[in-house]
Short mmCIF file of C-alpha atoms and ligand atoms in Angstrom, two decimals:
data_model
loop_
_atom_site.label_atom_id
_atom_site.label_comp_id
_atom_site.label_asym_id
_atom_site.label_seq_id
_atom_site.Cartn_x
_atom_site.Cartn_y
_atom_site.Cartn_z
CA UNK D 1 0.00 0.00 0.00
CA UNK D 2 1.69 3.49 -0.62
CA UNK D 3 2.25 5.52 1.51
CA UNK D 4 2.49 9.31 0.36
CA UNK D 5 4.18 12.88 2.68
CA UNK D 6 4.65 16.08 1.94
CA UNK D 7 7.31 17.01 -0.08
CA UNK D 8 9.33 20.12 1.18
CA UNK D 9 10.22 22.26 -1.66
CA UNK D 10 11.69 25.84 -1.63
CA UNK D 11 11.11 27.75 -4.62
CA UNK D 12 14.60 30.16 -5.56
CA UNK D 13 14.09 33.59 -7.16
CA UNK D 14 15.52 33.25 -10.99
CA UNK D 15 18.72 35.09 -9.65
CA UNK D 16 19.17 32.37 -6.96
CA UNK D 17 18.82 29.51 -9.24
CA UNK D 18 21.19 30.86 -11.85
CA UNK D 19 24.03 31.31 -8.98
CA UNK D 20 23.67 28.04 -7.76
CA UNK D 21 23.71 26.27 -11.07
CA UNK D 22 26.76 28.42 -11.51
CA UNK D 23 28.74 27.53 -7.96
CA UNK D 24 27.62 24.04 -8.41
CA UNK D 25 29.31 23.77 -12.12
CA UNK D 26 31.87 25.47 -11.11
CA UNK D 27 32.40 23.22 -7.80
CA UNK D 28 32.14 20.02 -10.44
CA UNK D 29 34.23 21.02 -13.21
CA UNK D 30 37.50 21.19 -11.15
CA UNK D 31 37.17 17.28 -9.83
CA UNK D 32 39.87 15.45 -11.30
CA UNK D 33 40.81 11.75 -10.76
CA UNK D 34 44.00 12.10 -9.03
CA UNK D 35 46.52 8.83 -9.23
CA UNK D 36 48.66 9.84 -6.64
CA UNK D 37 47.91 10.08 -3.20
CA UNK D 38 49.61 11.36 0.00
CA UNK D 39 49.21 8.81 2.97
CA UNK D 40 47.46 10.85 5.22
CA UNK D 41 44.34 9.36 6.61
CA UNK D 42 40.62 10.06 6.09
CA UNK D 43 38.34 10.05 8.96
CA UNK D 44 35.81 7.38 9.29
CA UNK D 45 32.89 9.87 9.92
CA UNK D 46 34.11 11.95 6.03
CA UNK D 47 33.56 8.84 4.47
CA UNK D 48 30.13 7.83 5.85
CA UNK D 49 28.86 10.92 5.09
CA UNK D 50 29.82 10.37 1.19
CA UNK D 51 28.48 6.73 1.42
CA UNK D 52 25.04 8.13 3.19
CA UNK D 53 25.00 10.78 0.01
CA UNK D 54 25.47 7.60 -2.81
CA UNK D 55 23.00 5.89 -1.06
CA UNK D 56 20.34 8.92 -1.43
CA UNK D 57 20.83 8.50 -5.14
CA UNK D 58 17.80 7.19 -7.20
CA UNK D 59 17.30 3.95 -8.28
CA UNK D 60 15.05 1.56 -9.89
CA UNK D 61 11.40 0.95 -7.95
CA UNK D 62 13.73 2.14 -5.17
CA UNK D 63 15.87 -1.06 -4.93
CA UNK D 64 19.01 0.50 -3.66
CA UNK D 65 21.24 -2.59 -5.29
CA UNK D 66 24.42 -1.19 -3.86
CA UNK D 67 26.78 -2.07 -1.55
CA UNK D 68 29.98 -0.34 -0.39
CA UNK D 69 33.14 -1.76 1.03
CA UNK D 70 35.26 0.20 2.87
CA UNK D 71 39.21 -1.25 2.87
CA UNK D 72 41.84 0.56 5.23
CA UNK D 73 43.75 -2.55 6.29
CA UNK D 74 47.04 -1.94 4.68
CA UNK D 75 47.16 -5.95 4.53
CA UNK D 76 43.65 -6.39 2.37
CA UNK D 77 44.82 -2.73 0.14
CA UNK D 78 48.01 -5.05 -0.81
CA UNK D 79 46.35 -8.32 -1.65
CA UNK D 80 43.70 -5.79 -4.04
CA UNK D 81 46.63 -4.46 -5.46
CA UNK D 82 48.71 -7.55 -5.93
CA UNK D 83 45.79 -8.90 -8.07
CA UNK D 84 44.64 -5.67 -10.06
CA UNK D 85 48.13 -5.35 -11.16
CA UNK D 86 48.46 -9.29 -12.10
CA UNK D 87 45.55 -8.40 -14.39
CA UNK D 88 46.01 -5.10 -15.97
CA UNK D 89 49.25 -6.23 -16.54
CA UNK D 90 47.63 -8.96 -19.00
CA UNK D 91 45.16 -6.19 -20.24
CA UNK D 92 48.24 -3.57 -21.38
CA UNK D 93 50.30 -6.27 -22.48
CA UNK D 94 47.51 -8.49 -24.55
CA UNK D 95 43.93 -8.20 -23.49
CA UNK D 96 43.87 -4.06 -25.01
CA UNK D 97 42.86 -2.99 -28.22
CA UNK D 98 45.44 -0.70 -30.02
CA UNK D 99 42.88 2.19 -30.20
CA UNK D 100 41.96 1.11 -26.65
CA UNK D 101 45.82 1.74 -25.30
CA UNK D 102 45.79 5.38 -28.17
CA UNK D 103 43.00 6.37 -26.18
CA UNK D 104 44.72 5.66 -22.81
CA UNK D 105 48.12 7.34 -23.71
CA UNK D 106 47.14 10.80 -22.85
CA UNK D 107 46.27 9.71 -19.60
CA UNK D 108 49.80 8.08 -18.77
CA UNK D 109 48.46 5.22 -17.15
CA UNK D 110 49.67 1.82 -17.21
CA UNK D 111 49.64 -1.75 -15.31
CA UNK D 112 51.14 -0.33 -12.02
CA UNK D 113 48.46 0.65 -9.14
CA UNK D 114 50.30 1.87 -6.19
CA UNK D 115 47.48 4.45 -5.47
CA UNK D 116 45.59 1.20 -4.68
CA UNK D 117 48.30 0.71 -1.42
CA UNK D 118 48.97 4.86 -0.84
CA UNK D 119 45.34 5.95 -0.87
CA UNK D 120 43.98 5.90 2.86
CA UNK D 121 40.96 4.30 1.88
CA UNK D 122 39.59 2.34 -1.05
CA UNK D 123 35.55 2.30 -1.47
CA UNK D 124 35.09 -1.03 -3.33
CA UNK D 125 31.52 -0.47 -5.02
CA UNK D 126 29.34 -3.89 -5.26
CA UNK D 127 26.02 -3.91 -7.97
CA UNK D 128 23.57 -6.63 -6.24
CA UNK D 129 21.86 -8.62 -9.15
CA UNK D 130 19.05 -9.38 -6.95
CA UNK D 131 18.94 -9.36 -2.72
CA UNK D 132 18.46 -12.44 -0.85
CA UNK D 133 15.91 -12.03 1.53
CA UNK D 134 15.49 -15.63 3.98
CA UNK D 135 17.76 -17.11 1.81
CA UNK D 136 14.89 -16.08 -1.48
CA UNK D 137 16.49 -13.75 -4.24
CA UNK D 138 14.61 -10.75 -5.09
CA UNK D 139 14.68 -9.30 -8.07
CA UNK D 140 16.52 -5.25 -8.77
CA UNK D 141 16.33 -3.62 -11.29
CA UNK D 142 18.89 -1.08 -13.68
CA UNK D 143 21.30 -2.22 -11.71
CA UNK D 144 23.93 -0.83 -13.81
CA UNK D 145 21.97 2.32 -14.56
CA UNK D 146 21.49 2.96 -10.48
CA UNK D 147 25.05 1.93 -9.47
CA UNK D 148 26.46 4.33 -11.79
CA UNK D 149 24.43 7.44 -10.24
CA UNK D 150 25.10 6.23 -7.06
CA UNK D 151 28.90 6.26 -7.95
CA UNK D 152 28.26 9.97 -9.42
CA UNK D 153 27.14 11.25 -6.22
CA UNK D 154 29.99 9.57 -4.40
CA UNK D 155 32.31 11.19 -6.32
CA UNK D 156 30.79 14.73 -6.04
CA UNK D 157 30.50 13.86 -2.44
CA UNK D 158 33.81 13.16 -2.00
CA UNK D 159 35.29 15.96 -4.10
CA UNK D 160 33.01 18.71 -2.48
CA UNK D 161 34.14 17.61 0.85
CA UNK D 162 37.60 18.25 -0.54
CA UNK D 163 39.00 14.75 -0.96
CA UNK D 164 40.27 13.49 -4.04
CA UNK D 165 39.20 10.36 -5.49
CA UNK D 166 40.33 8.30 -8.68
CA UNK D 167 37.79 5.67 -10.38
CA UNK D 168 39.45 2.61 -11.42
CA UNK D 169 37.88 -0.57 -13.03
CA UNK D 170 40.42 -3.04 -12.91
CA UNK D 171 39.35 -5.72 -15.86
CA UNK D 172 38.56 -8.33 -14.76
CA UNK D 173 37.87 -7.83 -11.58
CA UNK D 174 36.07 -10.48 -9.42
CA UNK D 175 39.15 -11.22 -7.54
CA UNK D 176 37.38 -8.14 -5.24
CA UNK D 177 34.47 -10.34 -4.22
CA UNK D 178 36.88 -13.30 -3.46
CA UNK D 179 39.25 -10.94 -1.44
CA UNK D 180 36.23 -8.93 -0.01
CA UNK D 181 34.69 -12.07 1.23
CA UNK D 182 31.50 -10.63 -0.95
CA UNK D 183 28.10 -13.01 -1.33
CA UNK D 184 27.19 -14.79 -4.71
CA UNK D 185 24.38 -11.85 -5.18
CA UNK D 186 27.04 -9.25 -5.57
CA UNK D 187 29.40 -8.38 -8.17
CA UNK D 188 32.38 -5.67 -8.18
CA UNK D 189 31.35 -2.69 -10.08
CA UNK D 190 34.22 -0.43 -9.50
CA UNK D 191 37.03 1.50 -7.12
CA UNK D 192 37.67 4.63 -5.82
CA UNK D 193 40.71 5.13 -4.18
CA UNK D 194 39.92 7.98 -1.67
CA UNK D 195 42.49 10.45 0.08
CA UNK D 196 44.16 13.30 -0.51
CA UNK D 197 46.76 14.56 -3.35
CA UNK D 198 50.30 13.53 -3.33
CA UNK D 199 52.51 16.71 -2.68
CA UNK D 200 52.64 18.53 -6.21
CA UNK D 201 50.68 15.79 -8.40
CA UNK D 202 49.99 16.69 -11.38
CA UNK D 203 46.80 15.51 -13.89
CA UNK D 204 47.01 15.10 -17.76
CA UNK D 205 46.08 17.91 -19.09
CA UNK D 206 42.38 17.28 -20.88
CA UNK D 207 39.48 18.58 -22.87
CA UNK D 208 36.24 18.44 -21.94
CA UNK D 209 33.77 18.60 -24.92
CA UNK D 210 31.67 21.74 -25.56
CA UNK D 211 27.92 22.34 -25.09
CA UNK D 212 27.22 21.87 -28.89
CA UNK D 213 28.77 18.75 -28.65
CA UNK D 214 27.20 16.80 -25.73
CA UNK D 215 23.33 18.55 -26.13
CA UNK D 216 20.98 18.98 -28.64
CA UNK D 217 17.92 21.58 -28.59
CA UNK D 218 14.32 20.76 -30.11
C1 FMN L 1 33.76 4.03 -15.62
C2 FMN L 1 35.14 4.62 -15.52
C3 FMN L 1 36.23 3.78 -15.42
C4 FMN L 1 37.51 4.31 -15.26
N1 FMN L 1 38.56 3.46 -15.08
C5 FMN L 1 39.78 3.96 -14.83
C6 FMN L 1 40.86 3.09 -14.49
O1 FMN L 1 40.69 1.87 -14.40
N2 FMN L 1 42.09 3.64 -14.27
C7 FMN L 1 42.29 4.99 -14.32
O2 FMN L 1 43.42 5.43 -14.09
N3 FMN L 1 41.28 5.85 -14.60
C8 FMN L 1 40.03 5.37 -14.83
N4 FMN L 1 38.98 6.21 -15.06
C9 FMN L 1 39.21 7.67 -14.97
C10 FMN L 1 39.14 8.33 -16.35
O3 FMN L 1 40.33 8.09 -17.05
C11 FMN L 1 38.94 9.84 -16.12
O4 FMN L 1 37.70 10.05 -15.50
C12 FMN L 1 38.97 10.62 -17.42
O5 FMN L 1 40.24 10.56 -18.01
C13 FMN L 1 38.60 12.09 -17.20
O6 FMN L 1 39.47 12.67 -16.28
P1 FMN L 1 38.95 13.37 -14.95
O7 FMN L 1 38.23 12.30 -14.14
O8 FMN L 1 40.17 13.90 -14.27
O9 FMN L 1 37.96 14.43 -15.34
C14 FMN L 1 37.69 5.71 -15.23
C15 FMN L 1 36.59 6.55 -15.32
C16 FMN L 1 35.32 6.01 -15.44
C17 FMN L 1 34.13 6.95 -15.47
#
C-alpha cells in the first residue's frame, strides 16, 4: 500500500537559481581523478557521510542494489593491489585494443596501481543482481543504470568535501568479491581510491567537450 508525505520544496528567485547552477558547475568542473595520493588518513565519519549521500541517489522501484566496502587494512589494500596489477598487466600487455591503449596514452596510465596501497581508503563499489531475503532472491532492477548514479554522487561527495578520489575498473575484476569475502548476489562494479593529493601531483592535461557537442535543442 503506498504511503504518500509532503514534499518540502523551496522555490529560488531566478537570480538564486542561476548562482547556484553556476557555484555548483563550477564546484564540479575542477574534480579530477587524481593517481597519486599522500598517505594521510581520512576520517571514518568523512567517508560515511559520502556513502550516506550515494545511497540517497535514485534507483530503480527504489531497490538500492548497492553495496559499499570500505578497505583501510594496509594488509587487504596489498592483496587488491597484488591482483589488479596481475591483471592489468595482461590487459596492457595483450587483453587491449590498439585504439583502446591510443586512447589511454594521454592519460599516462599503465599496469602499475600503487594508489591502490597509498590511498587511505579504497571504497570497493558492489552492484547486487538481486537481494536475498530468507535465503529467497529478489529481483533489482537497472542495476547498472542505479550503481552508476550512485557512484556519481559519491564522487561529487567526495570531491566537495575536498578529498580526491580516482575511479578505477580493474578488468577483470572479481578477484574483489573473493578478497572482499563478498556473497554470490554481488558483483564488483568499480574502485575509488579515496584520500588526498600527493605533494605537487599533477593531472594530464584534458578537454572536456563543448555544449554543442554533448546537447541537442528541439
Ligand atoms: C567508468 C570509468 C572507469 C575508469 N577506469 C579507470 C581506471 O581503471 N584507471 C584509471 O586510471 N582511470 C580510470 N577512469 C578515470 C578516467 O580516465 C577519467 O575520469 C577521465 O580521463 C577524465 O578525467 P577526470 O576524471 O580527471 O575528469 C575511469 C573513469 C570512469 C568513469
Amino acid at each position: 500500500m503506498a504511503e504518500f508525505i509532503p514534499f518540502v520544496y523551496t522555490k529560488l528567485s531566478p537570480e538564486e537559481e542561476q548562482r547556484r547552477a553556476a557555484e555548483f558547475y563550477s564546484l564540479c568542473v575542477r574534480r579530477r581523478s587524481i593517481r597519486e595520493f599522500a598517505t594521510t588518513p581520512v576520517t571514518r565519519t568523512l567517508l560515511e557521510r559520502v556513502i550516506l549521500t550515494a545511497g540517497s541517489a535514485p534507483s530503480g522501484a527504489n531497490r538500492q542494489p548497492w553495496h559499499f566496502v570500505v578497505v583501510t587494512d594496509p594488509d587487504l589494500k596489498r592483496r587488491i593491489r597484488h591482483a589488479a596489477e596481475a591483471e592489468e598487466k595482461k590487459s596492457y600487455e595483450h587483453r587491449m585494443s590498439q585504439e583502446w591503449l591510443d586512447d589511454l596514452a594521454p592519460l599516462g596510465t599503465d599496469w602499475h596501481k600503487e594508489f591502490l596501497e597509498t590511498a587511505p581508503a579504497l571504497i570497493v563499489v558492489f552492484s547486487k543482481i538481486h537481494d536475498l531475503e530468507d535465503g529467497k532472491p529478489h529481483k533489482n532492477y537497472y542495476v547498472k543504470e542505479s550503481v552508476g548514479i550512485a557512484v556519481g554522487f559519491l564522487l561529487l561527495a567526495i570531491h566537495s568535501a575536498g578529498l580526491v578520489s580516482l575511479t578505477h575498473t580493474p578488468s577483470p575484476m572479481d578477484f574483489l568479491g573473493k578478497i572482499l569475502h563478498r556473497p554470490d548476489n554481488e558483483r564488483a562494479f568499480l574502485v575509488v581510491p579515496v584520500g588526498y593529493p600527493a605533494e605537487a601531483t599533477r593531472v594530464p592535461a584534458i578537454d572536456r567537450k563543448s555544449l554543442d557537442e554533448i546537447s541537442t535543442w528541439l
